[in-house]
Amino acid sequence: MTALPRPQRRRLLLFTLLLGLVLYAWQLGNTGLVDETPPLFAASARAMAETGDWLIPRVNGLPRYDKPPLVYWLMGLIYALPGQEQWNPLGTWASGFPSALAAIGVMLALADTLLRWPQPPFSSRGQGPMAVRPGLTALTAALAFGLSPLMLAWGRTAVSDSLFSGLVALALLLCWQAYANPARPWWLPWPVLGLAVLTKGPVAVVLLGLSLLLFGWLQADVAGLWRRLRPLQGLALTALVALPWYLLALHSEGRPFWDSFFGYHNLQRFTEVVNRHLQPWWFFLPVMLVASLPVSPLLLVGLARAIGPLRRSWCPTQPQLPATSLARFAACWLLAVLLFFTAAATKLPSYWLPATPAAALLIALAAQSAWSGSGGRPWEGWAWGLSLLLVTGLGLSFLLAPLWLPLINDPEMPTLAVELEGSPLVPLVAACWLLAALLGWLCRRRHPPLRLMALQLPLVLFVPTALLPLWSVGDRLRGGPVRQMAAALQRQGRPGEPVAMVGVLKPSLHYYGRRVVIYEGIDVEGPLNLAERLRLERREGQQPSTPDAQPTVLVVIDQTTARAPFWRHLGATEIDRAGVYRLWRLDRRRLEASVAQLRRDGFAPDWQAPRPERY
């Protein structure tokens, strides 16, 4: 099948870009940073821009070894622009820029790939050419990715997952393009892979290698794939891009960097459960379905049709033509992510993000084929009908929100249910989803890509009109009080007075307060740890001091922890409050006296025990 003419491709890519901007750039900086991880990324990137140290990320006076620097560099370049306080007061435009850029970039890459290499319907392979509308298929693939619930959650968030997934996706798409068309440069994927390694580490190489091995085996063309991609020379290019920073970081930081980045954040996360992220082996199967809502049934059909009969041996079989093998490639890509992270001991929903572009391709290609006029099978029609039922069911569930909203009970947002009950936003969500269902039912007999787009466009409307305003409500209730506490620290703090946060730990307090914060949990050892850390702990921006030299400490504490006897009896003075948080000024001599009693009762500080992801 031939590519669309260049002018038509440009118009469709421009439309895809506009859709991406609506989904991921609109109101990007209008809400604050979401605790717990994004403020750590944002603070590290801002520190790079302000200090000029672009080698090692540092946050809250400590080095942060968990991720390589590319995401920090991209954030930091925006933080280095002047006038941040005026045009980016919440810091989220700069910190969310890499995630949004990656999400929009993947939408464009998916659309461009399908516009240049239109794929035949599954049912037409071996049966001659059939009518295909590559422009509509390309747009539905971009939207299937952009509207994924996982992407909508992470595509605006100040973490490295969206950027990493986008770079892995681009590298894999470039690999397939080089395989599909020998005229394409073989070397293009490998520097992109190097950038992915600079974003999250060597796992990028593993995912790409496993995807290519599965595809080469299922395609029965390992040798052809090897010849076209030249992996040995390619990995040398990858190392040329990524390796210098790792060597410089190792030279600068030595053993702590090696143990933290390679030992804990890569090897230990794969072999052991960390941070209590224990999940069953089948964890990513429901994540896969949720990530593709509301068209998850189409994903299952696309995956089954793309794989086809599994090869039983290494005996030669008839491979698909390279230029028409994109669905099979996407299936192997998705399975590689599924197999690798299922084998990992630590499992998080965000680990599925690298598979979402592959899922989008499979959804769009399944929808392209699920039509009786192109020889579609009954089960493909059932998949489409079930997708429509899911959209309708979700719309009706939002319409019936008054029945379940009172069940919401979030201690950090105690008024959330009341605010949503009196807001027009939830009915607006229901209207968008029911409109999608209505258009989907009305267009159910139209050409498949058209009917899928009829379902998707109201969901695009749902993002700026309902989802983002709902996000703003949550930010005001959950993040607003922390920002008020940060502002109170700047108003009430005395020169050299240390700051601590106890109970609910929010790194955004450090980001917005621009102060080193000592974080302590809710256990009885908290006062012991705080007293000893004030006397002994040394970090950039925080020097040890005695109660005589620095007699008070500012403590941000949540109202539940404040009622604990070992905090309540310290006689602190409350000087401000916001939401569930209280700002105390605590006399350190009183703290030391209470700590002495706790020691007599048999308690001991534990703050020096290893904490690989300490704030």
Coordinates of N, CA and C in Angstrom, one line a residue, residues 293 390-405 408 420 423-434 459 462 466-467 470:
L293 N -8.9 1.6 28.2 CA -10.3 1.9 28.2 C -10.6 3.2 27.4
L390 N -19.1 -0.4 27.2 CA -18.2 0.2 28.3 C -18.3 1.7 28.3
V391 N -18.3 2.4 27.2 CA -18.5 3.8 27.1 C -19.8 4.2 27.7
T392 N -20.9 3.5 27.3 CA -22.2 3.8 27.8 C -22.3 3.6 29.3
G393 N -21.7 2.5 29.8 CA -21.7 2.2 31.2 C -21.0 3.3 32.0
L394 N -19.8 3.7 31.5 CA -19.1 4.8 32.2 C -19.9 6.1 32.3
G395 N -20.5 6.4 31.1 CA -21.3 7.6 31.1 C -22.5 7.5 32.1
L396 N -23.2 6.4 32.2 CA -24.3 6.2 33.1 C -23.8 6.3 34.6
S397 N -22.6 5.7 34.8 CA -22.1 5.7 36.2 C -21.8 7.2 36.7
F398 N -21.3 8.0 35.8 CA -21.1 9.4 36.1 C -22.4 10.1 36.3
L399 N -23.4 9.7 35.5 CA -24.8 10.3 35.6 C -25.4 10.0 36.9
L400 N -25.0 8.9 37.5 CA -25.6 8.4 38.8 C -24.6 8.8 39.9
A401 N -23.7 9.7 39.7 CA -22.7 10.1 40.7 C -23.3 10.5 42.0
P402 N -24.5 11.2 42.1 CA -25.0 11.5 43.5 C -25.2 10.3 44.4
L403 N -25.2 9.1 43.8 CA -25.4 7.9 44.6 C -24.1 7.4 45.2
W404 N -23.0 7.7 44.6 CA -21.7 7.2 45.1 C -20.7 8.2 45.5
L405 N -21.0 9.5 45.2 CA -20.0 10.6 45.6 C -19.9 10.6 47.2
I408 N -17.0 8.9 49.0 CA -15.6 9.3 48.9 C -15.2 9.8 50.3
L420 N -17.9 18.3 45.0 CA -18.3 17.6 43.7 C -19.8 17.5 43.6
S423 N -21.1 20.7 42.2 CA -20.4 21.2 41.0 C -21.1 20.7 39.8
P424 N -21.0 21.5 38.7 CA -21.5 21.0 37.4 C -20.5 20.1 36.7
L425 N -19.4 19.9 37.2 CA -18.3 19.2 36.5 C -18.6 17.7 36.3
V426 N -19.2 17.0 37.3 CA -19.5 15.6 37.2 C -20.6 15.4 36.2
P427 N -21.7 16.1 36.2 CA -22.7 16.0 35.0 C -22.0 16.3 33.7
L428 N -21.1 17.2 33.6 CA -20.4 17.5 32.4 C -19.6 16.2 31.9
V429 N -18.9 15.6 32.9 CA -18.2 14.3 32.5 C -19.2 13.3 32.0
A430 N -20.3 13.2 32.6 CA -21.3 12.2 32.1 C -21.8 12.6 30.7
A431 N -22.0 13.9 30.5 CA -22.4 14.3 29.1 C -21.4 14.0 28.1
C432 N -20.1 14.2 28.3 CA -19.1 13.9 27.3 C -19.1 12.4 27.0
W433 N -19.1 11.5 28.0 CA -19.1 10.1 27.8 C -20.4 9.6 27.1
L434 N -21.5 10.1 27.5 CA -22.7 9.7 26.9 C -22.8 10.2 25.4
L459 N -14.4 12.4 23.7 CA -13.5 12.1 24.8 C -12.3 13.1 24.8
F462 N -13.7 16.0 26.5 CA -13.9 15.7 27.9 C -12.6 16.2 28.7
A466 N -13.8 19.0 31.3 CA -14.2 18.4 32.6 C -13.0 17.8 33.4
L467 N -12.1 17.1 32.7 CA -11.0 16.4 33.4 C -10.1 17.4 34.1
L470 N -11.6 19.2 37.0 CA -11.7 18.3 38.1 C -10.3 18.2 38.8

